[in-house]
XYZ file of C-alpha atoms in Angstrom:
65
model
C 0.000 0.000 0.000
C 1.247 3.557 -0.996
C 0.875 6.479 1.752
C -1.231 9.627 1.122
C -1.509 12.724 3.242
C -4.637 14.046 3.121
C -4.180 18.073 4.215
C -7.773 20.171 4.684
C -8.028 23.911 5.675
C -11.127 24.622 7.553
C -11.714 27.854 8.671
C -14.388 27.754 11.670
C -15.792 28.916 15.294
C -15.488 25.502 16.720
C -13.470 24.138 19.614
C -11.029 22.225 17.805
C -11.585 18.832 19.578
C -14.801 18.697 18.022
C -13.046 19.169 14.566
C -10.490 16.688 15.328
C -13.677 14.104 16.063
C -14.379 15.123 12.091
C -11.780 14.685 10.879
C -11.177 11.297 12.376
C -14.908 10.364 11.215
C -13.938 11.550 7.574
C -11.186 9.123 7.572
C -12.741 6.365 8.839
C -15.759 7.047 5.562
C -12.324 7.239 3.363
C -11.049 3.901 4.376
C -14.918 2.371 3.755
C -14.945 3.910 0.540
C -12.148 2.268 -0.917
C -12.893 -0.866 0.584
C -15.984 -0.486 -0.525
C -14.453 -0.826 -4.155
C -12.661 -3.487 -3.206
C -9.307 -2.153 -2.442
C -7.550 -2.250 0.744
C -6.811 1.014 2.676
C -6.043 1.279 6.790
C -6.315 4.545 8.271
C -4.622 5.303 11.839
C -6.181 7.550 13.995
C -3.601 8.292 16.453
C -1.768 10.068 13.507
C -4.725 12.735 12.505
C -4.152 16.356 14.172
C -5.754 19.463 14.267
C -3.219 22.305 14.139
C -4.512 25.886 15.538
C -2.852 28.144 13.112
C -3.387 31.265 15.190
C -1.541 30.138 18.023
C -0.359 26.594 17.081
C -1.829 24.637 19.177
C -1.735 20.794 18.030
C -4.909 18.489 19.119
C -4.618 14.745 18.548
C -1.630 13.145 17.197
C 0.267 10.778 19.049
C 3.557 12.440 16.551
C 3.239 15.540 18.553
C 3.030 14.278 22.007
């Protein structure tokens, strides 16, 4: 399996753990998609983030622990 990094702007009034829940949902429906076509795909969710860009705050990601 190749690797693909999937990078999404999202400009919002939201507390960012409840974005990071999205995004985590959104790649979960990406993984059933493809298998869906009968491909294989894995998705990991310890390595999806949410990065603050106003004051850089990181939320989720076990890489920036």
């Amino acid at each position: 399996m190749q690797q693909y990094t999937i990078t999404i702007t999202v400009y919002a009034d939201a507390d960012p753990s409840e974005i990071l829940e999205y995004a985590i949902e959104s790649g979960e429906d990406i993984v059933r998609r493809i298998e869906d076509c009968g491909d294989s795909a894995e998705f990991l969710e310890e390595e999806v983030a949410v990065v603050c860009e106003d004051n850089g705050e990181v939320y989720g990601g076990d890489q920036y622990d």
